[in-house]
Amino acid sequence: MNIFSKKLGLTKKEVLGYSQSIIYIVTLSISTIWVEHLGNNFSTVFLLFFSTLTATVFFNLFRLKKIIRNHLTITKSPLLWVKMNFYLLGTWSLTYYTTIHSSATSCLSVIFLVLATCAAIQKKQKLKTSLAVILVIAIYFLSSKMTVFTMFTGVLAGISAYFYSIISLHYAVKHNMKALDVLSIRFYFILLLTIIIILIYRHEHILLIYQHGLITIIVTLILLGIINMILPNILSQNAVYNINPQRFAFIVSFVPVTVYFLRGMFLRQWSISMLIACLLASIILNFEKINLIIRTNDTKR
C-alpha cells in the first residue's frame, strides 16, 4: 500500500478510499441489474424490506460490543439522526422504484450524475455542473423506459444520496464513530415504512410467498441484502470517510459506465452512444485527479 500510494501521489488513506470506491462501483452495478430482474417477480417494498432487514441485523451483530453506545448517540443528536435516516430512506426507496419502473442503466446514470452535479455545485465548478446536467437531460430523451415521473424520482434519489453522505460523515465525526457504527443505526426509517406498507397490502405479499415458496424467497432476499445493501454500504461509507463526499460523488459517476458495459457484455444490450457519453463525462468530472496522478508519475520518472 505504501509503495502504491507513493507511485500514485496519493496518501495511504486516499488509496484505500479510491480502492473502496472502485469495488463499490462494480458491486453496486451488478446488484442493481439483479434488482431490475427481481422487480419482475417481487414488489419494490418487499425487496427493500428484506434487504434492509438483512443489513440491519448484520451491522448490529458485527458491532455488537458498541450496540448500546451507537444507539445512545441517537438521544444526543436526535435531529441529525432523523435527517440522516430521512435522506437514506429517500435514496433507497426512490432508487428501487426508479430501477424497477425504468431500467438499471437509466436509473444509475441519472442518480450518480445528479450526485456529481451536487458535488460540482458545492465546489462551484460550473463546467462540471453544466456537463452533468446536460447528460441527465440527454438520458431522459435517449432512454425508452424513462418517464417524466421516474426521471423525477431518479433526480430526487441522487439529491438525497448527496445530502446523506454529507450528514452521515458529520454524524460520525461528531460522535467519533466508525463507518460500521453509523451503518448499524441508519435503516430504521426504511424498515418502519416498508413494514407499514407490507401490512396494508399483506394479502398481495401472502400470495407472493405462496407462488414462489418461502425458502426460495428468504434465500434470494438474504443474498440480495448482502450484495445490494451490506457490501455497497460498507464500501461507500468507508470511502466517504477516506476521501471526502465530493470526491466520492465524482468517482462514482463511473457507475453508469460500468452498468452499460456489463449489460452489453452479459445481456448483449449495448448502448454505445450512452456508454461513450457517460465515460467522457466521468473522465471530465475526475480529470483533475487523473491529471494529478499522471503528472506525479511523469515527475518521478
Short mmCIF file of C-alpha atoms in Angstrom, two decimals:
data_model
loop_
_atom_site.label_atom_id
_atom_site.label_comp_id
_atom_site.label_asym_id
_atom_site.label_seq_id
_atom_site.Cartn_x
_atom_site.Cartn_y
_atom_site.Cartn_z
CA MET A 1 0.00 0.00 0.00
CA ASN A 2 2.89 2.36 0.88
CA ILE A 3 4.69 1.86 -2.45
CA PHE A 4 1.42 2.04 -4.37
CA SER A 5 0.40 5.31 -2.73
CA LYS A 6 3.78 6.91 -3.45
CA LYS A 7 3.60 5.93 -7.13
CA LEU A 8 0.14 7.47 -7.48
CA GLY A 9 0.99 10.59 -5.50
CA LEU A 10 -1.79 9.79 -3.01
CA THR A 11 -1.85 9.21 0.73
CA LYS A 12 -2.50 5.68 2.04
CA LYS A 13 -5.93 6.82 3.19
CA GLU A 14 -6.76 8.12 -0.30
CA VAL A 15 -5.58 4.91 -1.99
CA LEU A 16 -7.80 2.92 0.37
CA GLY A 17 -10.74 5.25 -0.28
CA TYR A 18 -10.40 5.09 -4.07
CA SER A 19 -9.99 1.28 -3.94
CA GLN A 20 -13.18 1.01 -1.89
CA SER A 21 -14.95 3.30 -4.38
CA ILE A 22 -13.92 1.13 -7.35
CA ILE A 23 -15.10 -2.09 -5.68
CA TYR A 24 -18.31 -0.27 -4.72
CA ILE A 25 -18.88 0.73 -8.36
CA VAL A 26 -18.57 -2.88 -9.59
CA THR A 27 -20.64 -4.38 -6.73
CA LEU A 28 -23.48 -1.87 -6.99
CA SER A 29 -23.61 -2.14 -10.80
CA ILE A 30 -24.01 -5.94 -10.70
CA SER A 31 -26.52 -5.91 -7.85
CA THR A 32 -28.68 -3.17 -9.42
CA ILE A 33 -29.05 -5.17 -12.64
CA TRP A 34 -30.18 -8.07 -10.43
CA VAL A 35 -32.70 -5.81 -8.62
CA GLU A 36 -34.14 -4.82 -12.01
CA HIS A 37 -34.59 -8.53 -12.82
CA LEU A 38 -36.12 -9.35 -9.42
CA GLY A 39 -38.53 -6.45 -9.82
CA ASN A 40 -40.42 -8.55 -12.38
CA ASN A 41 -41.36 -11.01 -9.60
CA PHE A 42 -41.27 -9.06 -6.35
CA SER A 43 -42.66 -5.70 -5.25
CA THR A 44 -40.30 -2.79 -4.55
CA VAL A 45 -41.36 -2.71 -0.89
CA PHE A 46 -40.75 -6.44 -0.41
CA LEU A 47 -37.23 -6.21 -1.86
CA LEU A 48 -36.39 -3.09 0.15
CA PHE A 49 -37.70 -4.50 3.45
CA PHE A 50 -35.78 -7.78 3.36
CA SER A 51 -32.54 -6.29 2.07
CA THR A 52 -32.54 -3.56 4.76
CA LEU A 53 -33.55 -6.07 7.47
CA THR A 54 -30.61 -8.29 6.49
CA ALA A 55 -28.26 -5.29 6.54
CA THR A 56 -29.54 -4.01 9.93
CA VAL A 57 -29.15 -7.39 11.62
CA PHE A 58 -25.68 -7.88 10.11
CA PHE A 59 -24.28 -4.46 11.07
CA ASN A 60 -25.64 -4.62 14.63
CA LEU A 61 -24.24 -8.13 15.16
CA PHE A 62 -20.91 -7.08 13.68
CA ARG A 63 -20.72 -4.10 16.07
CA LEU A 64 -22.40 -5.90 18.99
CA LYS A 65 -19.91 -4.55 21.57
CA LYS A 66 -20.83 -0.99 20.54
CA ILE A 67 -24.57 -1.55 20.09
CA ILE A 68 -25.66 0.38 23.20
CA ARG A 69 -23.17 3.22 22.67
CA ASN A 70 -24.17 3.55 18.99
CA HIS A 71 -27.87 3.78 19.80
CA LEU A 72 -27.28 6.25 22.65
CA THR A 73 -25.88 8.70 20.07
CA ILE A 74 -29.44 8.99 18.74
CA THR A 75 -30.54 10.60 22.02
CA LYS A 76 -27.61 13.03 21.84
CA SER A 77 -28.27 14.17 18.26
CA PRO A 78 -31.90 13.22 17.50
CA LEU A 79 -32.46 15.82 14.76
CA LEU A 80 -29.24 14.92 12.95
CA TRP A 81 -30.13 11.21 13.18
CA VAL A 82 -33.63 11.89 11.80
CA LYS A 83 -32.14 13.83 8.86
CA MET A 84 -29.66 11.02 8.14
CA ASN A 85 -32.39 8.36 8.18
CA PHE A 86 -34.76 10.54 6.15
CA TYR A 87 -32.26 11.08 3.33
CA LEU A 88 -31.31 7.40 3.35
CA LEU A 89 -34.99 6.46 3.12
CA GLY A 90 -35.34 8.78 0.14
CA THR A 91 -32.22 7.44 -1.54
CA TRP A 92 -33.03 3.72 -1.35
CA SER A 93 -36.81 3.83 -1.83
CA LEU A 94 -36.52 6.14 -4.84
CA THR A 95 -33.59 4.13 -6.27
CA TYR A 96 -35.52 0.84 -6.06
CA TYR A 97 -38.64 2.43 -7.55
CA THR A 98 -36.74 4.08 -10.41
CA THR A 99 -34.74 0.92 -11.17
CA ILE A 100 -37.79 -1.32 -11.35
CA HIS A 101 -40.00 1.12 -13.28
CA SER A 102 -37.38 2.27 -15.79
CA SER A 103 -34.09 0.35 -16.10
CA ALA A 104 -30.92 -0.17 -14.08
CA THR A 105 -28.80 1.77 -16.57
CA SER A 106 -31.09 4.79 -16.80
CA CYS A 107 -31.66 4.84 -13.06
CA LEU A 108 -28.00 4.72 -12.05
CA SER A 109 -26.99 7.14 -14.79
CA VAL A 110 -29.40 9.78 -13.50
CA ILE A 111 -28.71 9.19 -9.80
CA PHE A 112 -24.92 9.29 -9.97
CA LEU A 113 -24.78 12.17 -12.41
CA VAL A 114 -27.10 14.15 -10.11
CA LEU A 115 -24.82 13.17 -7.21
CA ALA A 116 -21.84 14.54 -9.17
CA THR A 117 -23.84 17.67 -10.05
CA CYS A 118 -24.47 18.37 -6.35
CA ALA A 119 -20.76 17.98 -5.60
CA ALA A 120 -19.82 20.27 -8.52
CA ILE A 121 -22.32 22.92 -7.38
CA GLN A 122 -20.91 22.87 -3.85
CA LYS A 123 -17.35 23.19 -5.20
CA LYS A 124 -18.54 25.95 -7.60
CA GLN A 125 -17.30 24.11 -10.69
CA LYS A 126 -19.54 25.49 -13.45
CA LEU A 127 -18.20 23.34 -16.32
CA LYS A 128 -18.70 20.08 -14.44
CA THR A 129 -22.15 21.18 -13.29
CA SER A 130 -23.24 22.07 -16.83
CA LEU A 131 -21.88 18.82 -18.27
CA ALA A 132 -23.64 16.65 -15.69
CA VAL A 133 -26.97 18.47 -16.14
CA ILE A 134 -26.79 18.14 -19.97
CA LEU A 135 -26.14 14.40 -19.67
CA VAL A 136 -29.03 13.91 -17.24
CA ILE A 137 -31.38 15.62 -19.73
CA ALA A 138 -29.91 13.53 -22.60
CA ILE A 139 -30.59 10.29 -20.68
CA TYR A 140 -34.26 11.22 -20.39
CA PHE A 141 -34.61 11.63 -24.17
CA LEU A 142 -32.43 8.63 -25.11
CA SER A 143 -33.92 6.12 -22.68
CA SER A 144 -37.06 4.43 -23.98
CA LYS A 145 -38.10 3.33 -20.47
CA MET A 146 -37.57 6.63 -18.64
CA THR A 147 -40.76 8.61 -17.96
CA VAL A 148 -41.15 12.09 -16.52
CA PHE A 149 -42.03 10.59 -13.13
CA THR A 150 -39.13 8.08 -12.99
CA MET A 151 -36.82 10.90 -14.09
CA PHE A 152 -38.14 12.94 -11.18
CA THR A 153 -37.67 10.08 -8.68
CA GLY A 154 -34.16 9.41 -10.03
CA VAL A 155 -33.14 13.07 -9.59
CA LEU A 156 -34.56 13.10 -6.04
CA ALA A 157 -32.66 9.88 -5.25
CA GLY A 158 -29.39 11.49 -6.37
CA ILE A 159 -30.01 14.63 -4.28
CA SER A 160 -30.94 12.50 -1.25
CA ALA A 161 -27.78 10.41 -1.66
CA TYR A 162 -25.60 13.53 -1.67
CA PHE A 163 -27.18 15.04 1.43
CA TYR A 164 -26.98 11.67 3.17
CA SER A 165 -23.22 11.40 2.52
CA ILE A 166 -22.66 14.90 3.98
CA ILE A 167 -24.83 14.33 7.07
CA SER A 168 -23.59 10.80 7.82
CA LEU A 169 -19.98 12.00 7.76
CA HIS A 170 -20.88 14.87 10.11
CA TYR A 171 -22.71 12.44 12.43
CA ALA A 172 -19.75 10.05 12.54
CA VAL A 173 -17.21 12.81 13.23
CA LYS A 174 -19.41 14.38 15.92
CA HIS A 175 -19.76 11.10 17.83
CA ASN A 176 -16.34 9.62 16.96
CA MET A 177 -17.96 6.64 15.19
CA LYS A 178 -16.61 4.23 12.62
CA ALA A 179 -18.40 3.59 9.32
CA LEU A 180 -19.95 0.33 10.55
CA ASP A 181 -21.29 2.08 13.66
CA VAL A 182 -23.21 4.56 11.51
CA LEU A 183 -24.49 1.75 9.30
CA SER A 184 -25.96 -0.07 12.31
CA ILE A 185 -28.38 2.78 13.20
CA ARG A 186 -29.39 4.22 9.85
CA PHE A 187 -32.01 1.84 8.40
CA TYR A 188 -34.86 2.24 10.89
CA PHE A 189 -36.98 4.66 8.83
CA ILE A 190 -36.84 2.31 5.82
CA LEU A 191 -37.79 -0.70 7.96
CA LEU A 192 -40.70 1.16 9.60
CA LEU A 193 -42.15 2.44 6.32
CA THR A 194 -41.82 -0.90 4.48
CA ILE A 195 -43.42 -2.82 7.40
CA ILE A 196 -46.40 -0.45 7.37
CA ILE A 197 -46.86 -0.82 3.58
CA ILE A 198 -46.48 -4.63 3.72
CA LEU A 199 -49.13 -4.82 6.48
CA ILE A 200 -51.52 -2.63 4.45
CA TYR A 201 -51.08 -4.82 1.34
CA ARG A 202 -50.48 -8.08 3.24
CA HIS A 203 -52.80 -10.16 1.04
CA GLU A 204 -50.65 -9.44 -2.04
CA HIS A 205 -47.47 -10.47 -0.22
CA ILE A 206 -49.05 -13.67 1.17
CA LEU A 207 -49.94 -14.60 -2.43
CA LEU A 208 -46.35 -13.83 -3.47
CA ILE A 209 -44.98 -16.24 -0.82
CA TYR A 210 -47.44 -18.91 -1.93
CA GLN A 211 -46.39 -18.55 -5.60
CA HIS A 212 -42.60 -18.64 -5.09
CA GLY A 213 -42.15 -20.65 -1.89
CA LEU A 214 -40.97 -19.27 1.46
CA ILE A 215 -37.47 -20.83 1.41
CA THR A 216 -36.72 -19.61 -2.14
CA ILE A 217 -37.82 -16.09 -1.25
CA ILE A 218 -35.81 -15.96 2.01
CA VAL A 219 -32.58 -17.24 0.40
CA THR A 220 -32.96 -14.87 -2.60
CA LEU A 221 -33.64 -11.82 -0.45
CA ILE A 222 -30.84 -12.56 2.04
CA LEU A 223 -28.41 -12.78 -0.88
CA LEU A 224 -29.84 -9.52 -2.21
CA GLY A 225 -29.32 -7.91 1.19
CA ILE A 226 -25.66 -8.97 1.21
CA ILE A 227 -24.86 -7.97 -2.39
CA ASN A 228 -27.07 -4.88 -2.74
CA MET A 229 -27.02 -3.49 0.81
CA ILE A 230 -24.25 -4.82 3.04
CA LEU A 231 -21.27 -4.79 0.67
CA PRO A 232 -22.07 -1.49 -1.12
CA ASN A 233 -22.83 0.27 2.17
CA ILE A 234 -19.62 -0.89 3.87
CA LEU A 235 -17.60 0.23 0.85
CA SER A 236 -19.35 3.57 0.29
CA GLN A 237 -19.46 4.61 3.95
CA ASN A 238 -15.74 3.88 4.39
CA ALA A 239 -14.89 5.56 1.07
CA VAL A 240 -16.70 8.76 2.11
CA TYR A 241 -14.55 8.85 5.25
CA ASN A 242 -11.27 8.16 3.45
CA ILE A 243 -11.87 10.56 0.56
CA ASN A 244 -14.36 13.38 1.13
CA PRO A 245 -18.03 13.22 -0.05
CA GLN A 246 -17.31 15.45 -3.07
CA ARG A 247 -14.50 13.23 -4.39
CA PHE A 248 -16.65 10.16 -3.79
CA ALA A 249 -19.53 11.75 -5.72
CA PHE A 250 -17.24 12.38 -8.70
CA ILE A 251 -15.62 8.92 -8.82
CA VAL A 252 -18.93 7.03 -8.54
CA SER A 253 -20.02 8.75 -11.74
CA PHE A 254 -18.32 5.70 -13.29
CA VAL A 255 -21.24 3.53 -12.05
CA PRO A 256 -23.41 4.21 -15.16
CA VAL A 257 -20.43 3.40 -17.42
CA THR A 258 -19.94 0.08 -15.62
CA VAL A 259 -23.64 -0.80 -15.83
CA TYR A 260 -23.81 -0.01 -19.57
CA PHE A 261 -20.68 -2.13 -20.12
CA LEU A 262 -21.95 -5.10 -18.05
CA ARG A 263 -25.36 -5.07 -19.76
CA GLY A 264 -23.61 -5.12 -23.12
CA MET A 265 -21.18 -7.89 -22.16
CA PHE A 266 -23.60 -10.27 -20.45
CA LEU A 267 -27.08 -9.32 -21.73
CA ARG A 268 -26.00 -8.17 -25.23
CA GLN A 269 -27.91 -4.94 -24.68
CA TRP A 270 -25.41 -2.40 -25.94
CA SER A 271 -25.98 1.35 -25.90
CA ILE A 272 -22.73 2.61 -27.39
CA SER A 273 -23.73 6.28 -27.58
CA MET A 274 -24.69 6.43 -23.88
CA LEU A 275 -21.65 4.35 -22.87
CA ILE A 276 -19.27 6.76 -24.61
CA ALA A 277 -21.14 9.85 -23.35
CA CYS A 278 -21.11 8.65 -19.72
CA LEU A 279 -17.45 7.59 -20.00
CA LEU A 280 -16.40 11.01 -21.29
CA ALA A 281 -18.46 12.71 -18.59
CA SER A 282 -16.86 10.58 -15.87
CA ILE A 283 -13.35 11.32 -17.18
CA ILE A 284 -14.07 15.07 -17.26
CA LEU A 285 -15.61 15.01 -13.76
CA ASN A 286 -12.48 13.25 -12.44
CA PHE A 287 -9.99 14.98 -14.75
CA GLU A 288 -8.21 16.99 -12.07
CA LYS A 289 -7.37 13.90 -10.01
CA ILE A 290 -6.47 11.78 -13.05
CA ASN A 291 -4.23 14.58 -14.39
CA LEU A 292 -2.56 14.99 -10.97
CA ILE A 293 -1.74 11.26 -10.82
CA ILE A 294 -0.31 11.30 -14.38
CA ARG A 295 1.81 14.39 -13.67
CA THR A 296 3.08 12.89 -10.40
CA ASN A 297 4.17 9.70 -12.21
CA ASP A 298 5.83 11.70 -15.01
CA THR A 299 7.77 13.80 -12.49
CA LYS A 300 9.03 10.70 -10.66
CA ARG A 301 10.27 9.18 -13.92
#
